[in-house]
XYZ file of C-alpha atoms in Angstrom:
624
model
C 36.206 8.540 30.100
C 38.609 10.529 27.864
C 37.456 13.596 25.931
C 37.859 13.004 22.183
C 36.484 16.262 20.804
C 36.181 19.793 22.239
C 34.272 22.661 20.613
C 35.131 26.068 22.029
C 33.299 29.363 21.310
C 32.398 28.477 17.733
C 30.776 31.308 15.820
C 29.183 30.989 12.383
C 27.026 33.401 10.403
C 25.501 33.360 6.940
C 25.157 36.991 5.933
C 23.241 38.810 8.663
C 21.919 35.579 10.189
C 23.919 34.152 13.111
C 23.653 30.354 13.257
C 26.185 29.505 15.971
C 27.140 31.997 18.672
C 29.999 30.961 21.001
C 28.845 27.328 20.803
C 30.820 25.189 23.249
C 30.683 21.460 24.088
C 32.903 18.432 24.815
C 32.305 14.894 23.531
C 33.789 11.892 25.300
C 34.570 8.343 24.304
C 31.502 6.058 24.170
C 28.975 8.918 24.548
C 25.893 8.224 22.406
C 24.556 11.708 21.651
C 21.275 12.650 19.980
C 21.577 16.105 18.375
C 18.313 18.061 18.199
C 17.104 21.538 17.320
C 14.659 23.279 15.070
C 15.143 23.372 11.301
C 17.785 25.926 10.383
C 19.207 26.082 13.904
C 22.681 24.935 12.837
C 22.821 21.164 13.350
C 24.114 20.256 9.892
C 26.383 23.308 9.841
C 28.081 22.224 13.081
C 28.523 18.665 11.769
C 30.207 20.031 8.638
C 32.457 22.256 10.732
C 33.535 19.253 12.841
C 34.496 17.226 9.758
C 36.154 20.260 8.080
C 33.612 20.574 5.252
C 32.597 24.049 6.490
C 34.723 26.837 7.969
C 33.809 28.560 11.221
C 34.071 32.357 11.539
C 35.849 32.061 14.886
C 36.424 29.598 17.725
C 38.427 26.382 17.926
C 38.092 22.609 17.798
C 40.485 20.396 19.769
C 40.767 16.770 18.684
C 42.327 14.081 20.873
C 45.161 12.161 19.211
C 43.152 8.959 19.722
C 40.150 10.307 17.790
C 39.296 8.425 14.587
C 36.328 10.285 13.172
C 33.768 8.629 10.906
C 31.160 10.552 8.897
C 28.167 9.247 6.977
C 28.189 10.970 3.603
C 25.059 12.979 2.791
C 25.857 12.916 -0.937
C 26.410 9.714 -2.901
C 30.167 9.088 -3.337
C 29.540 6.404 -5.985
C 30.933 6.373 -9.513
C 28.871 5.443 -12.618
C 28.483 1.681 -13.211
C 30.375 0.893 -9.985
C 29.582 -2.373 -8.204
C 29.212 -2.678 -4.439
C 32.577 -4.371 -3.986
C 34.367 -2.029 -6.435
C 33.113 1.003 -4.493
C 34.112 -0.343 -1.081
C 37.626 -1.222 -2.256
C 38.146 2.106 -4.070
C 36.643 4.298 -1.367
C 38.373 2.674 1.612
C 41.529 1.155 0.155
C 40.810 -2.075 2.060
C 41.310 -5.629 0.855
C 38.504 -7.521 -0.865
C 38.015 -9.988 2.001
C 37.739 -7.193 4.571
C 35.189 -5.265 2.459
C 33.100 -8.404 1.936
C 33.234 -9.250 5.647
C 31.993 -5.855 6.799
C 29.369 -5.577 4.041
C 27.850 -8.814 5.350
C 27.323 -7.082 8.699
C 24.694 -4.939 6.961
C 23.251 -7.940 5.084
C 24.985 -6.989 1.848
C 25.694 -10.638 1.166
C 27.703 -12.265 -1.629
C 24.819 -11.821 -4.104
C 24.949 -8.045 -3.590
C 28.710 -7.594 -3.966
C 28.723 -7.794 -7.770
C 25.548 -5.755 -8.242
C 25.734 -2.258 -9.653
C 24.996 0.337 -6.990
C 22.454 2.082 -9.233
C 20.343 -1.096 -9.065
C 20.113 -0.927 -5.257
C 17.197 0.673 -3.415
C 17.949 3.739 -1.287
C 17.975 1.766 1.964
C 20.662 -0.581 0.648
C 22.730 2.334 -0.615
C 22.667 3.768 2.913
C 23.786 0.382 4.253
C 26.659 0.524 1.776
C 27.732 3.998 2.966
C 27.601 2.795 6.579
C 29.832 -0.173 5.711
C 32.275 2.151 3.911
C 32.416 4.447 6.929
C 33.156 1.565 9.318
C 35.928 0.163 7.138
C 38.018 3.144 8.293
C 37.707 1.770 11.889
C 36.362 4.979 13.484
C 35.822 5.335 17.233
C 33.491 8.351 16.982
C 30.776 8.881 14.349
C 29.050 11.987 13.016
C 25.694 10.969 11.494
C 23.616 13.760 9.941
C 20.052 12.573 9.325
C 20.982 8.917 8.712
C 17.320 7.815 8.859
C 16.024 9.934 5.971
C 14.473 7.718 3.274
C 15.328 4.504 5.116
C 12.726 1.758 5.128
C 11.732 0.411 8.536
C 13.785 -2.777 8.200
C 16.980 -0.842 7.496
C 16.140 1.641 10.242
C 15.852 -1.164 12.803
C 19.075 -2.702 11.475
C 20.811 0.671 11.964
C 19.454 0.848 15.517
C 20.869 -2.574 16.354
C 24.229 -1.599 14.904
C 24.398 1.651 16.912
C 23.330 -0.103 20.111
C 26.307 -2.454 19.716
C 28.827 0.075 18.323
C 31.976 0.172 20.450
C 32.520 3.912 20.374
C 30.687 7.225 20.553
C 28.598 9.191 18.090
C 26.586 12.331 17.440
C 23.346 11.719 15.518
C 21.233 14.457 13.971
C 17.703 13.094 13.666
C 14.081 14.186 13.792
C 12.973 10.636 14.612
C 12.199 10.685 18.313
C 11.804 6.920 18.649
C 15.150 6.343 16.919
C 16.918 8.710 19.333
C 15.205 7.093 22.335
C 16.506 3.688 21.311
C 20.089 4.634 20.464
C 21.244 7.629 22.543
C 22.076 8.181 26.223
C 22.982 11.903 25.927
C 21.117 14.788 24.308
C 22.677 17.808 22.584
C 20.447 20.748 21.650
C 21.309 23.819 19.618
C 19.071 26.748 20.441
C 19.686 30.432 19.676
C 23.219 29.576 18.596
C 24.115 27.943 21.915
C 24.791 24.272 22.687
C 23.404 22.361 25.676
C 24.685 18.827 26.345
C 22.472 16.930 28.788
C 23.592 13.615 30.371
C 20.347 11.759 29.698
C 17.949 10.508 27.041
C 15.780 12.778 24.943
C 12.736 12.069 27.130
C 14.707 12.900 30.275
C 15.973 16.081 28.649
C 12.479 17.267 27.740
C 11.345 16.543 31.297
C 14.317 18.572 32.575
C 13.377 21.455 30.252
C 9.799 21.388 31.493
C 11.015 21.702 35.086
C 13.351 24.540 34.091
C 10.516 26.301 32.271
C 8.274 25.956 35.349
C 11.005 27.450 37.582
C 11.555 30.367 35.199
C 7.870 31.155 35.032
C 7.599 30.995 38.832
C 10.668 33.261 39.142
C 9.246 35.785 36.672
C 5.911 35.800 38.453
C 7.628 36.524 41.782
C 9.754 39.267 40.194
C 6.713 40.954 38.642
C 4.913 40.889 42.005
C 7.960 42.387 43.752
C 8.179 45.079 41.076
C 4.560 46.042 41.674
C 5.200 46.336 45.429
C 8.334 48.469 44.927
C 6.627 50.687 42.352
C 3.709 51.245 44.737
C 6.155 52.258 47.541
C 8.026 54.630 45.193
C 4.832 56.261 43.959
C 3.621 56.823 47.531
C 6.792 58.137 49.202
C 9.178 59.735 46.691
C 7.365 63.118 46.918
C 7.923 63.390 50.712
C 11.260 64.799 51.844
C 11.426 62.491 54.871
C 11.087 59.343 52.759
C 12.643 60.429 49.462
C 15.967 58.725 50.159
C 14.200 55.442 50.916
C 12.156 55.794 47.730
C 15.358 56.388 45.752
C 16.857 53.228 47.278
C 13.766 51.276 46.231
C 14.117 52.645 42.679
C 17.646 51.219 42.504
C 16.338 47.897 43.848
C 13.588 47.956 41.215
C 16.167 48.529 38.497
C 18.122 45.441 39.602
C 15.116 43.112 39.371
C 15.267 41.155 36.113
C 12.973 38.521 34.680
C 14.403 35.490 32.854
C 13.743 35.480 29.127
C 11.688 32.445 28.128
C 12.294 31.273 24.576
C 9.587 29.572 22.544
C 9.313 26.212 24.376
C 9.370 22.805 22.703
C 5.847 21.451 22.394
C 4.541 24.899 21.448
C 3.676 23.970 17.854
C -0.010 23.457 17.164
C -1.410 22.515 13.759
C -5.074 22.870 12.945
C -6.226 21.270 9.678
C -9.531 22.600 8.270
C -11.965 19.732 8.728
C -14.025 18.111 5.999
C -17.499 16.640 6.150
C -17.502 13.191 7.755
C -18.984 10.598 5.364
C -19.618 6.863 5.509
C -19.154 4.157 2.886
C -16.199 3.062 0.789
C -13.386 5.489 0.051
C -11.504 3.123 -2.271
C -11.982 -0.256 -3.903
C -9.337 -2.115 -5.932
C -10.264 -5.017 -8.192
C -7.390 -7.242 -9.397
C -5.284 -4.101 -9.754
C -1.773 -4.457 -11.190
C 0.677 -1.582 -10.753
C 4.071 -0.789 -12.228
C 5.777 0.635 -15.286
C 5.658 -0.235 -18.994
C 8.700 -2.479 -18.694
C 7.956 -3.957 -15.274
C 5.045 -4.994 -13.030
C 5.647 -4.088 -9.375
C 2.608 -5.718 -7.739
C -0.324 -7.765 -9.012
C -3.781 -8.954 -7.976
C -4.446 -6.092 -5.536
C -7.921 -6.428 -4.015
C -8.753 -3.899 -1.315
C -11.765 -2.153 0.157
C -11.022 0.873 2.336
C -13.699 2.574 4.420
C -13.980 6.361 4.503
C -12.276 7.881 7.525
C -9.563 5.189 7.584
C -5.965 6.248 8.169
C -3.861 3.722 6.242
C -0.100 3.343 6.687
C 1.507 1.878 3.543
C 4.562 -0.045 4.708
C 7.283 -2.220 3.225
C 10.960 -2.193 2.327
C 12.303 0.356 -0.141
C 11.862 -0.758 -3.738
C 8.804 -2.923 -3.005
C 6.305 -0.488 -4.562
C 4.936 1.863 -1.888
C 5.413 5.017 -3.970
C 4.296 3.204 -7.137
C 0.992 2.357 -5.440
C 0.613 5.934 -4.184
C 1.329 7.417 -7.631
C -1.177 5.035 -9.231
C -3.899 6.010 -6.747
C -3.053 9.685 -7.360
C -3.505 9.212 -11.116
C 0.154 9.901 -11.958
C 0.714 6.348 -13.202
C -1.814 4.317 -15.196
C -2.817 0.904 -13.840
C -1.208 -1.956 -15.792
C -4.394 -4.011 -15.489
C -7.455 -4.326 -13.283
C -9.076 -1.252 -11.795
C -9.554 0.938 -8.762
C -12.367 3.312 -7.910
C -12.669 6.196 -5.465
C -15.908 6.847 -3.631
C -18.296 9.402 -5.065
C -17.706 13.165 -4.655
C -14.289 12.746 -3.046
C -11.673 15.488 -3.451
C -8.184 13.968 -3.479
C -4.877 15.713 -2.679
C -1.419 14.221 -3.220
C 1.874 15.164 -1.548
C 5.237 13.748 -2.609
C 8.839 14.898 -2.553
C 8.761 15.953 -6.223
C 5.590 18.066 -6.119
C 7.370 21.281 -5.120
C 8.644 21.513 -8.707
C 5.117 22.697 -9.565
C 5.407 25.832 -7.414
C 5.411 29.250 -9.116
C 8.864 30.829 -8.499
C 7.510 34.378 -8.349
C 4.859 33.609 -5.729
C 5.548 34.453 -2.135
C 4.643 31.987 0.605
C 1.411 33.703 1.609
C 0.195 34.024 -2.008
C 0.725 30.310 -2.635
C -1.071 29.269 0.550
C -3.940 31.675 -0.039
C -4.435 30.299 -3.562
C -4.410 26.689 -2.315
C -6.821 27.365 0.550
C -10.423 26.194 0.104
C -13.347 28.573 0.419
C -14.184 29.292 4.037
C -10.535 29.187 5.141
C -9.692 32.591 6.642
C -6.504 34.616 6.204
C -5.735 33.995 9.877
C -6.085 30.233 9.334
C -3.560 30.535 6.515
C -1.102 32.519 8.660
C -1.524 30.123 11.595
C -0.729 27.091 9.445
C 2.211 28.897 7.845
C 3.590 29.567 11.331
C 3.146 25.916 12.295
C 5.350 24.979 9.334
C 8.036 27.449 10.487
C 7.085 30.350 8.218
C 6.623 33.065 10.839
C 6.240 36.831 10.610
C 7.845 38.322 7.518
C 8.861 34.852 6.308
C 5.502 34.630 4.509
C 6.745 37.380 2.164
C 9.648 35.232 0.922
C 9.571 34.328 -2.763
C 9.410 30.648 -3.701
C 12.526 31.144 -5.825
C 14.737 31.765 -2.750
C 13.415 28.852 -0.673
C 15.526 25.769 0.043
C 14.334 22.308 -0.962
C 13.168 21.603 2.586
C 11.262 24.905 2.780
C 9.525 24.212 -0.544
C 8.509 20.760 0.667
C 7.025 22.269 3.859
C 5.215 24.912 1.813
C 3.619 22.276 -0.453
C 2.497 20.227 2.539
C 0.991 23.271 4.264
C -0.822 24.230 1.053
C -2.225 20.717 0.639
C -3.650 20.741 4.181
C -5.553 23.964 3.410
C -7.402 22.449 0.419
C -10.063 20.712 2.564
C -9.653 17.506 0.551
C -11.533 14.374 1.612
C -8.574 12.071 0.840
C -4.930 12.855 1.601
C -2.197 10.852 -0.146
C 1.047 11.613 1.721
C 4.388 10.175 0.591
C 7.015 10.743 3.316
C 5.431 13.941 4.689
C 7.746 14.096 7.720
C 11.004 14.610 5.798
C 12.287 18.187 6.286
C 10.281 18.608 9.525
C 11.750 18.735 13.029
C 10.171 16.187 15.338
C 8.192 18.831 17.235
C 6.415 19.694 13.981
C 6.197 15.984 13.072
C 4.348 15.206 16.286
C 2.096 18.255 15.954
C 1.249 17.153 12.401
C 0.603 13.619 13.668
C -1.782 14.892 16.339
C -3.618 17.026 13.762
C -3.941 14.201 11.222
C -5.138 11.847 13.962
C -8.173 14.139 14.387
C -8.723 14.479 10.632
C -12.152 13.117 9.717
C -11.246 12.328 6.107
C -9.308 9.370 4.669
C -5.498 9.230 4.721
C -3.069 6.983 2.855
C 0.478 7.706 3.954
C 4.036 6.406 3.672
C 6.353 7.063 6.600
C 9.048 5.247 8.552
C 8.803 7.564 11.567
C 7.344 5.235 14.197
C 6.053 7.995 16.481
C 4.214 9.583 13.545
C 2.773 6.301 12.219
C 1.688 5.204 15.683
C -0.187 8.474 16.173
C -2.189 8.224 12.947
C -2.531 4.691 11.588
C -5.801 2.843 12.089
C -4.745 0.076 9.675
C -1.668 -1.123 7.795
C -1.140 -2.156 4.167
C 1.994 -4.276 3.715
C 3.745 -4.417 0.322
C 6.112 -7.327 -0.099
C 7.358 -9.456 -2.983
C 4.762 -8.220 -5.467
C 1.772 -8.533 -3.121
C -0.278 -5.772 -1.463
C -2.308 -6.906 1.549
C -3.932 -5.556 4.669
C -1.782 -6.512 7.643
C -3.869 -8.530 10.124
C -2.464 -6.914 13.266
C -1.724 -3.452 14.619
C 1.225 -1.257 13.705
C 2.890 -2.246 16.992
C 2.595 -5.906 15.974
C 4.146 -5.086 12.601
C 7.133 -3.301 14.170
C 7.558 -6.053 16.767
C 7.943 -8.735 14.114
C 10.472 -6.644 12.184
C 12.446 -6.123 15.399
C 12.377 -9.841 16.051
C 13.721 -10.551 12.557
C 16.470 -7.944 13.025
C 17.383 -9.454 16.396
C 17.633 -12.930 14.865
C 19.831 -11.663 12.037
C 21.950 -9.306 14.108
C 22.378 -11.923 16.806
C 24.317 -14.000 14.274
C 27.044 -11.357 14.024
C 29.969 -12.155 16.245
C 31.809 -9.591 18.377
C 34.999 -8.212 16.816
C 37.291 -10.120 19.144
C 35.513 -13.421 18.470
C 34.562 -13.176 14.807
C 35.800 -15.450 12.058
C 38.184 -13.629 9.730
C 38.483 -14.471 6.045
C 41.813 -13.596 4.455
C 44.073 -14.719 1.595
C 45.802 -18.000 2.284
C 49.522 -18.329 1.712
C 49.602 -22.001 2.767
C 47.109 -22.932 0.068
C 49.162 -21.454 -2.749
C 50.060 -24.045 -5.397
C 47.932 -26.807 -3.838
C 45.547 -28.397 -6.307
C 41.907 -27.936 -5.335
C 42.794 -25.635 -2.416
C 40.527 -22.663 -1.843
C 41.909 -19.193 -2.486
C 40.464 -18.202 0.868
C 40.762 -19.800 4.252
C 38.765 -19.320 7.428
C 40.953 -18.393 10.368
C 39.326 -18.258 13.807
C 40.436 -15.864 16.559
C 42.045 -16.951 18.837
C 43.864 -19.518 16.638
C 43.431 -22.403 19.047
C 40.052 -23.166 20.655
C 39.240 -26.387 22.461
C 35.996 -28.278 21.902
C 34.741 -27.396 25.393
C 35.573 -23.683 24.928
C 33.825 -23.700 21.551
C 30.765 -25.373 23.078
C 30.679 -22.807 25.904
C 31.005 -19.985 23.407
C 28.107 -21.287 21.284
C 25.915 -21.687 24.365
C 26.709 -18.152 25.480
C 26.039 -16.791 21.998
C 22.675 -18.572 21.871
C 21.790 -17.239 25.344
C 22.591 -13.674 24.237
C 20.344 -13.961 21.187
C 17.571 -15.457 23.349
C 17.972 -12.630 25.889
C 17.510 -10.000 23.153
C 14.286 -11.722 21.981
C 12.943 -11.951 25.535
C 13.705 -8.275 26.142
C 11.715 -7.185 23.056
C 8.832 -9.511 23.947
C 8.792 -8.200 27.526
C 8.551 -4.592 26.300
C 5.715 -5.486 23.923
C 3.779 -7.247 26.696
C 4.355 -4.284 29.006
C 2.900 -1.895 26.396
C -0.027 -4.258 25.834
C -0.715 -4.452 29.583
C -0.670 -0.661 29.890
C -3.058 -0.302 26.939
C -5.528 -2.875 28.332
C -5.371 -1.256 31.776
C -6.228 2.133 30.265
C -9.144 0.649 28.321
C -10.501 -1.034 31.452
C -10.146 2.182 33.475
C -12.179 4.023 30.817
C -15.017 1.512 31.261
C -14.848 1.806 35.059
C -15.052 5.599 34.743
C -18.006 5.306 32.375
C -19.815 3.046 34.861
C -19.004 5.466 37.688
C -20.395 8.415 35.720
C -23.590 6.494 34.802
C -24.264 4.165 37.776
C -27.902 3.541 36.816
C -27.252 2.744 33.163
C -27.011 -0.995 32.437
C -25.280 -2.135 29.263
C -24.874 -5.811 28.463
C -22.380 -4.969 25.715
C -20.299 -2.895 28.126
C -20.286 -5.643 30.742
C -19.205 -8.219 28.167
C -16.428 -5.913 27.018
C -15.284 -5.440 30.619
C -15.154 -9.206 31.186
C -13.191 -9.690 27.983
C -10.761 -6.890 28.829
C -10.212 -8.268 32.333
C -9.445 -11.747 30.978
C -7.064 -10.340 28.360
C -5.350 -8.202 30.986
C -4.840 -11.167 33.304
C -3.413 -13.194 30.413
C -1.079 -10.357 29.379
C 0.113 -9.810 32.959
C 0.778 -13.532 33.370
C 2.750 -13.618 30.103
C 4.699 -10.526 31.150
C 5.624 -12.088 34.515
C 6.841 -15.228 32.712
C 8.827 -13.076 30.304
C 10.436 -11.193 33.207
C 11.317 -14.476 34.889
C 12.988 -15.682 31.661
C 14.840 -12.390 31.374
C 16.146 -12.652 34.951
C 17.172 -16.279 34.414
C 19.069 -15.564 31.186
C 20.723 -12.487 32.688
C 21.903 -14.582 35.639
C 23.233 -17.303 33.296
C 25.242 -14.739 31.366
C 26.685 -13.374 34.602
């Protein structure tokens, strides 16, 4: 595997702060690399250095002559009033047919090509930037936070694309599930240094845990040896007959060094001040219609939400998730109908725009202290500030010097200190590294109040959600299944759609026709298959193979879902067995019925999983 890109001793500082310190790594063809690190550790800076948007202070980058680098733009490179097709042709210099062909790969079909880009939702604009990047035919991609603000459908589409991409890439992301599904190598930046591990993110964290255990064991042994040497020195250095030996031991003591242990991943803990647990309805909606003066977004919303529920609001971008959240927060008036919160409920709302309400002259601690409810101690405030990466003297920073991401974290931390009964959270995980995301998820899972939240981070949603509200085509409804069921069906849809895309060497190419020129009624475009001559039998074999591949992808997803279901049912049954073991003389008819039901469901799930595995093996064998 040839090396496409080499980074050697890269150094970068901003003022007195060193971001990269002799950072060195090599990236090879077809490596799928997940790039991780804490906020501010230098991930985006390194990406910009690689694509020459940022200068390094020292060091070098060697690029193989075969390297064709692609970069997903963080800013929007669109011009005012530009259509989808106009942008692709201007930005890439490619022919109309080629732009249309590649746009279709991201489901930007003919209907979208003449639309103005400003009319597209954020997820579709990201699809457009991905298509533009690929029109340059890159063989190695640099993707800095490509999942930010993507809806789940587009996120899954991006996953499928990356899984099939014939080349390598480096992805900066705080979405753990996304990295698990797309990357086979892990790159971490820590204290200015780069570590490239030849394994998935889960394997890398396991490796780090082992390393941490070894370092702690080494340090413990060193400290014990130091104590023994110091005791010998103290006892014998005063005696002339043993002074030389004591001096030798002092030199030995001086050579003993412990290994410095940096703050380990998984060290973040978030504690949210709890509120009084109450029963009854938190929210009721009666024929509620939401939207704007010129447009209704969703109608006939009828919901009843119990207190203590943790509701994930899901749906594609542009369907009305934020509109619903803003209406419930009182920022937008209802168009018709009504909604009512339960009595004596304190409601707090977090969204990306709320940090504009911060006082520029406040420092971090002052803001958090003012937001904190009575009974929240100064230490509680400092602990939560630290959890959101404001440590030590950072709490003295003025709001006016904070970045957008830091202000968003500050607002979220302040909201969690208010001891509100209802939390309305619109994309709370943006600007957080995934360690903090998962710590926040664990804390919110234990929160006794009611939560309505919008997020496309599957790890985060899976940790918190007890129910799902789905917004689609003007309707707002409770989803009948679990969040896992919801994701599974989206994955199945993406597999069906992505399975229709042909490999590059087999795809149908649309290009201008010279033979059709001047012929009455002839199309301006002709379809030209590759290779140009395919027999009926070969075409039939190809279609069968294509169908088998699509079927294999479906079976693989179904098999994984059944495996997760089996594991969950097994855990539930083991809990009941343990309960019966702990209370052998306590008889419960309800518990026995539950055990019988769980056992039957487990047997059914195991049987379905075995059938799914058999289908998978059969299809794999057929495909050779």
